[in-house]
Amino acid sequence: MKFKHLLLALSLIFTTHFLSAQEENNEEDNTINSQFDEVIEGSNNYQDYKVVKRYKLTQIQKNTVNRIESLKEEIVTSNKTIEEQKLKIENLKAELNNTQNNLNQVTEEKDQISFFGIATDKGTYQTIMWVIVFALVLILVFFIYKYKQSNVLTKEAKKNLAENEAEFDEYRKKSLEKQQKLGRQLQDEKNKQNKNKI
């Protein structure tokens, strides 16, 4: 009788050890749900009840607790990873904002030109330059017009002067001739009077 109990105990220990080793090996492969299915299928029926061996329940409990602990560790690790990634994302966002600000500043500087020591937008600078060029062209056109007008007036004045000089020369010639004629007439009259006196 003792031998039977000893043999039964040894076989129970061996079976338990074998099953726990096998279940530990298959723990990664078996889900908890499949382990419950296996226990239910491997248990005996008693009326409407299932008789489940205690070591199987203990093993499932141990596997469940191990799985829960493993999941907790995974959750903690995942949370740490998430926090690290959030921190990296925040750092990357800050770097991106800094880079964007630098890019905006460089773009703004590129789009501006120093005009008389004042930072001016390129469009405004071009507008100012075109206004200055247009004003200079208008001034040039005005001076060309004034030059041509004064040139015409100068030519007309020269022509008038030449005509006046010609008229004056003609008048002087006529006056000289008239004076000579009058001088001759006067001399003739003097000569006549002198002759009459003699």
mmCIF file of C-alpha atoms in Angstrom:
data_model
loop_
_atom_site.group_PDB
_atom_site.id
_atom_site.type_symbol
_atom_site.label_atom_id
_atom_site.label_comp_id
_atom_site.label_asym_id
_atom_site.label_seq_id
_atom_site.Cartn_x
_atom_site.Cartn_y
_atom_site.Cartn_z
ATOM 1 C CA MET A 1 0.000 0.000 0.000
ATOM 2 C CA LYS A 2 2.842 2.361 0.874
ATOM 3 C CA PHE A 3 4.605 1.344 -2.292
ATOM 4 C CA LYS A 4 1.513 2.213 -4.317
ATOM 5 C CA HIS A 5 1.285 5.616 -2.637
ATOM 6 C CA LEU A 6 4.974 6.186 -3.208
ATOM 7 C CA LEU A 7 4.697 5.108 -6.804
ATOM 8 C CA LEU A 8 1.622 7.278 -7.283
ATOM 9 C CA ALA A 9 3.368 10.262 -5.653
ATOM 10 C CA LEU A 10 6.478 9.750 -7.798
ATOM 11 C CA SER A 11 4.455 9.423 -10.959
ATOM 12 C CA LEU A 12 2.438 12.503 -9.962
ATOM 13 C CA ILE A 13 5.634 14.498 -9.305
ATOM 14 C CA PHE A 14 7.227 13.275 -12.508
ATOM 15 C CA THR A 15 4.072 14.035 -14.512
ATOM 16 C CA THR A 16 3.744 17.455 -12.864
ATOM 17 C CA HIS A 17 7.387 18.225 -13.498
ATOM 18 C CA PHE A 18 7.180 16.973 -17.077
ATOM 19 C CA LEU A 19 3.982 18.893 -17.757
ATOM 20 C CA SER A 20 5.274 22.110 -16.148
ATOM 21 C CA ALA A 21 8.522 21.862 -18.138
ATOM 22 C CA GLN A 22 6.555 21.209 -21.297
ATOM 23 C CA GLU A 23 4.145 24.035 -20.565
ATOM 24 C CA GLU A 24 7.045 26.401 -19.771
ATOM 25 C CA ASN A 25 8.534 25.516 -23.140
ATOM 26 C CA ASN A 26 5.206 26.055 -24.850
ATOM 27 C CA GLU A 27 4.337 29.161 -22.808
ATOM 28 C CA GLU A 28 5.384 31.477 -25.594
ATOM 29 C CA ASP A 29 3.451 29.421 -28.138
ATOM 30 C CA ASN A 30 0.297 28.821 -26.087
ATOM 31 C CA THR A 31 -2.048 31.618 -25.212
ATOM 32 C CA ILE A 32 -3.789 31.604 -21.859
ATOM 33 C CA ASN A 33 -7.075 30.945 -23.630
ATOM 34 C CA SER A 34 -5.663 27.832 -25.342
ATOM 35 C CA GLN A 35 -4.288 26.637 -21.999
ATOM 36 C CA PHE A 36 -7.767 26.935 -20.463
ATOM 37 C CA ASP A 37 -9.197 25.030 -23.445
ATOM 38 C CA GLU A 38 -6.579 22.322 -22.944
ATOM 39 C CA VAL A 39 -7.382 22.025 -19.216
ATOM 40 C CA ILE A 40 -11.121 21.861 -19.894
ATOM 41 C CA GLU A 41 -10.689 19.257 -22.629
ATOM 42 C CA GLY A 42 -8.273 17.208 -20.523
ATOM 43 C CA SER A 43 -10.480 17.246 -17.415
ATOM 44 C CA ASN A 44 -12.934 14.542 -16.390
ATOM 45 C CA ASN A 45 -16.692 14.916 -16.272
ATOM 46 C CA TYR A 46 -18.635 14.402 -13.091
ATOM 47 C CA GLN A 47 -22.365 14.879 -13.597
ATOM 48 C CA ASP A 48 -22.587 18.470 -14.990
ATOM 49 C CA TYR A 49 -19.211 19.417 -13.589
ATOM 50 C CA LYS A 50 -15.708 19.219 -14.894
ATOM 51 C CA VAL A 51 -13.122 17.786 -12.565
ATOM 52 C CA VAL A 52 -9.881 19.630 -13.138
ATOM 53 C CA LYS A 53 -6.602 18.501 -11.749
ATOM 54 C CA ARG A 54 -5.255 20.942 -9.220
ATOM 55 C CA TYR A 55 -1.723 21.113 -10.642
ATOM 56 C CA LYS A 56 -3.159 22.130 -14.012
ATOM 57 C CA LEU A 57 -5.080 24.993 -12.408
ATOM 58 C CA THR A 58 -1.977 25.961 -10.467
ATOM 59 C CA GLN A 59 0.077 25.864 -13.640
ATOM 60 C CA ILE A 60 -2.450 27.997 -15.518
ATOM 61 C CA GLN A 61 -2.519 30.392 -12.587
ATOM 62 C CA LYS A 62 1.274 30.592 -12.609
ATOM 63 C CA ASN A 63 1.336 31.051 -16.393
ATOM 64 C CA THR A 64 -1.372 33.717 -16.151
ATOM 65 C CA VAL A 65 0.482 35.569 -13.397
ATOM 66 C CA ASN A 66 3.739 35.292 -15.378
ATOM 67 C CA ARG A 67 1.998 36.528 -18.491
ATOM 68 C CA ILE A 68 0.412 39.417 -16.576
ATOM 69 C CA GLU A 69 3.807 40.330 -15.088
ATOM 70 C CA SER A 70 5.374 40.070 -18.528
ATOM 71 C CA LEU A 71 2.623 42.280 -19.951
ATOM 72 C CA LYS A 72 3.126 44.762 -17.089
ATOM 73 C CA GLU A 73 6.850 44.873 -17.878
ATOM 74 C CA GLU A 74 6.038 45.325 -21.554
ATOM 75 C CA ILE A 75 3.620 48.132 -20.648
ATOM 76 C CA VAL A 76 6.266 49.811 -18.457
ATOM 77 C CA THR A 77 8.851 49.402 -21.218
ATOM 78 C CA SER A 78 6.360 50.652 -23.812
ATOM 79 C CA ASN A 79 5.473 53.628 -21.601
ATOM 80 C CA LYS A 80 9.170 54.436 -21.184
ATOM 81 C CA THR A 81 9.643 54.135 -24.934
ATOM 82 C CA ILE A 82 6.581 56.338 -25.520
ATOM 83 C CA GLU A 83 7.904 58.951 -23.076
ATOM 84 C CA GLU A 84 11.337 58.843 -24.724
ATOM 85 C CA GLN A 85 9.710 59.172 -28.140
ATOM 86 C CA LYS A 86 7.532 62.046 -26.898
ATOM 87 C CA LEU A 87 10.648 63.763 -25.575
ATOM 88 C CA LYS A 88 12.419 63.151 -28.903
ATOM 89 C CA ILE A 89 9.365 64.454 -30.766
ATOM 90 C CA GLU A 90 9.315 67.595 -28.593
ATOM 91 C CA ASN A 91 13.048 68.081 -29.207
ATOM 92 C CA LEU A 92 12.551 67.543 -32.928
ATOM 93 C CA LYS A 93 9.610 69.977 -32.927
ATOM 94 C CA ALA A 94 11.769 72.556 -31.138
ATOM 95 C CA GLU A 95 14.593 71.970 -33.646
ATOM 96 C CA LEU A 96 12.083 72.189 -36.509
ATOM 97 C CA ASN A 97 10.687 75.467 -35.141
ATOM 98 C CA ASN A 98 14.226 76.795 -34.712
ATOM 99 C CA THR A 99 15.129 75.710 -38.240
ATOM 100 C CA GLN A 100 11.889 77.227 -39.577
ATOM 101 C CA ASN A 101 12.633 80.503 -37.779
ATOM 102 C CA ASN A 102 16.178 80.502 -39.186
ATOM 103 C CA LEU A 103 14.806 79.742 -42.646
ATOM 104 C CA ASN A 104 12.256 82.555 -42.337
ATOM 105 C CA GLN A 105 14.997 84.934 -41.179
ATOM 106 C CA VAL A 106 17.300 83.922 -44.046
ATOM 107 C CA THR A 107 14.427 84.218 -46.539
ATOM 108 C CA GLU A 108 13.530 87.630 -45.123
ATOM 109 C CA GLU A 109 17.166 88.751 -45.336
ATOM 110 C CA LYS A 110 17.389 87.361 -48.865
ATOM 111 C CA ASP A 111 14.238 89.252 -49.850
ATOM 112 C CA GLN A 112 15.570 92.522 -48.411
ATOM 113 C CA ILE A 113 18.175 94.972 -49.676
ATOM 114 C CA SER A 114 19.917 97.660 -47.684
ATOM 115 C CA PHE A 115 18.896 100.982 -49.246
ATOM 116 C CA PHE A 116 20.596 104.011 -47.671
ATOM 117 C CA GLY A 117 21.161 101.913 -44.528
ATOM 118 C CA ILE A 118 17.488 100.903 -44.309
ATOM 119 C CA ALA A 119 16.429 97.272 -44.812
ATOM 120 C CA THR A 120 13.995 97.403 -47.722
ATOM 121 C CA ASP A 121 11.924 94.698 -49.336
ATOM 122 C CA LYS A 122 13.103 93.762 -52.845
ATOM 123 C CA GLY A 123 9.734 94.687 -54.355
ATOM 124 C CA THR A 124 9.793 98.089 -52.651
ATOM 125 C CA TYR A 125 13.434 98.578 -53.681
ATOM 126 C CA GLN A 126 12.606 97.762 -57.306
ATOM 127 C CA THR A 127 9.628 100.124 -57.203
ATOM 128 C CA ILE A 128 11.826 102.919 -55.803
ATOM 129 C CA MET A 129 14.499 102.238 -58.429
ATOM 130 C CA TRP A 130 11.956 102.298 -61.278
ATOM 131 C CA VAL A 131 10.433 105.507 -59.921
ATOM 132 C CA ILE A 132 13.917 107.083 -59.777
ATOM 133 C CA VAL A 133 14.741 105.859 -63.313
ATOM 134 C CA PHE A 134 11.383 107.128 -64.599
ATOM 135 C CA ALA A 135 11.946 110.505 -62.888
ATOM 136 C CA LEU A 136 15.461 110.736 -64.375
ATOM 137 C CA VAL A 137 14.111 109.866 -67.836
ATOM 138 C CA LEU A 138 11.412 112.540 -67.444
ATOM 139 C CA ILE A 139 14.045 115.082 -66.349
ATOM 140 C CA LEU A 140 16.254 114.069 -69.304
ATOM 141 C CA VAL A 141 13.322 114.395 -71.722
ATOM 142 C CA PHE A 142 12.480 117.786 -70.175
ATOM 143 C CA PHE A 143 16.080 119.024 -70.579
ATOM 144 C CA ILE A 144 16.280 117.686 -74.148
ATOM 145 C CA TYR A 145 12.996 119.470 -74.918
ATOM 146 C CA LYS A 146 14.250 122.677 -73.286
ATOM 147 C CA TYR A 147 17.588 122.348 -75.130
ATOM 148 C CA LYS A 148 15.857 121.878 -78.481
ATOM 149 C CA GLN A 149 13.465 124.729 -77.724
ATOM 150 C CA SER A 150 16.330 127.017 -76.682
ATOM 151 C CA ASN A 151 18.299 125.832 -79.730
ATOM 152 C CA VAL A 152 15.363 126.792 -81.957
ATOM 153 C CA LEU A 153 15.126 130.134 -80.157
ATOM 154 C CA THR A 154 18.878 130.626 -80.486
ATOM 155 C CA LYS A 155 18.770 129.845 -84.224
ATOM 156 C CA GLU A 156 15.833 132.191 -84.611
ATOM 157 C CA ALA A 157 17.640 134.883 -82.618
ATOM 158 C CA LYS A 158 20.775 134.386 -84.753
ATOM 159 C CA LYS A 159 18.659 134.585 -87.895
ATOM 160 C CA ASN A 160 16.950 137.732 -86.593
ATOM 161 C CA LEU A 161 20.341 139.155 -85.612
ATOM 162 C CA ALA A 162 21.731 138.359 -89.050
ATOM 163 C CA GLU A 163 18.684 139.963 -90.659
ATOM 164 C CA ASN A 164 19.016 142.986 -88.354
ATOM 165 C CA GLU A 165 22.724 143.224 -89.101
ATOM 166 C CA ALA A 166 21.966 143.013 -92.821
ATOM 167 C CA GLU A 167 19.282 145.669 -92.479
ATOM 168 C CA PHE A 168 21.646 147.791 -90.358
ATOM 169 C CA ASP A 169 24.433 147.404 -92.943
ATOM 170 C CA GLU A 170 21.975 148.358 -95.650
ATOM 171 C CA TYR A 171 20.766 151.284 -93.578
ATOM 172 C CA ARG A 172 24.364 152.342 -92.834
ATOM 173 C CA LYS A 173 25.247 152.142 -96.515
ATOM 174 C CA LYS A 174 22.211 154.192 -97.401
ATOM 175 C CA SER A 175 22.967 156.645 -94.596
ATOM 176 C CA LEU A 176 26.589 156.900 -95.703
ATOM 177 C CA GLU A 177 25.542 157.425 -99.279
ATOM 178 C CA LYS A 178 22.990 159.995 -98.157
ATOM 179 C CA GLN A 179 25.568 161.716 -95.979
ATOM 180 C CA GLN A 180 28.083 161.709 -98.839
ATOM 181 C CA LYS A 181 25.414 163.043 -101.159
ATOM 182 C CA LEU A 182 24.464 165.746 -98.659
ATOM 183 C CA GLY A 183 28.143 166.491 -98.102
ATOM 184 C CA ARG A 184 28.621 166.887 -101.839
ATOM 185 C CA GLN A 185 25.544 169.028 -102.102
ATOM 186 C CA LEU A 186 26.790 171.141 -99.219
ATOM 187 C CA GLN A 187 30.187 171.449 -100.863
ATOM 188 C CA ASP A 188 28.556 172.329 -104.135
ATOM 189 C CA GLU A 189 26.511 174.979 -102.383
ATOM 190 C CA LYS A 190 29.613 176.323 -100.656
ATOM 191 C CA ASN A 191 31.431 176.353 -103.932
ATOM 192 C CA LYS A 192 28.531 178.186 -105.537
ATOM 193 C CA GLN A 193 28.466 180.774 -102.805
ATOM 194 C CA ASN A 194 32.179 181.246 -103.003
ATOM 195 C CA LYS A 195 31.897 181.733 -106.750
ATOM 196 C CA ASN A 196 29.118 184.226 -106.304
ATOM 197 C CA LYS A 197 31.185 186.225 -103.864
ATOM 198 C CA ILE A 198 34.043 186.494 -106.245
#
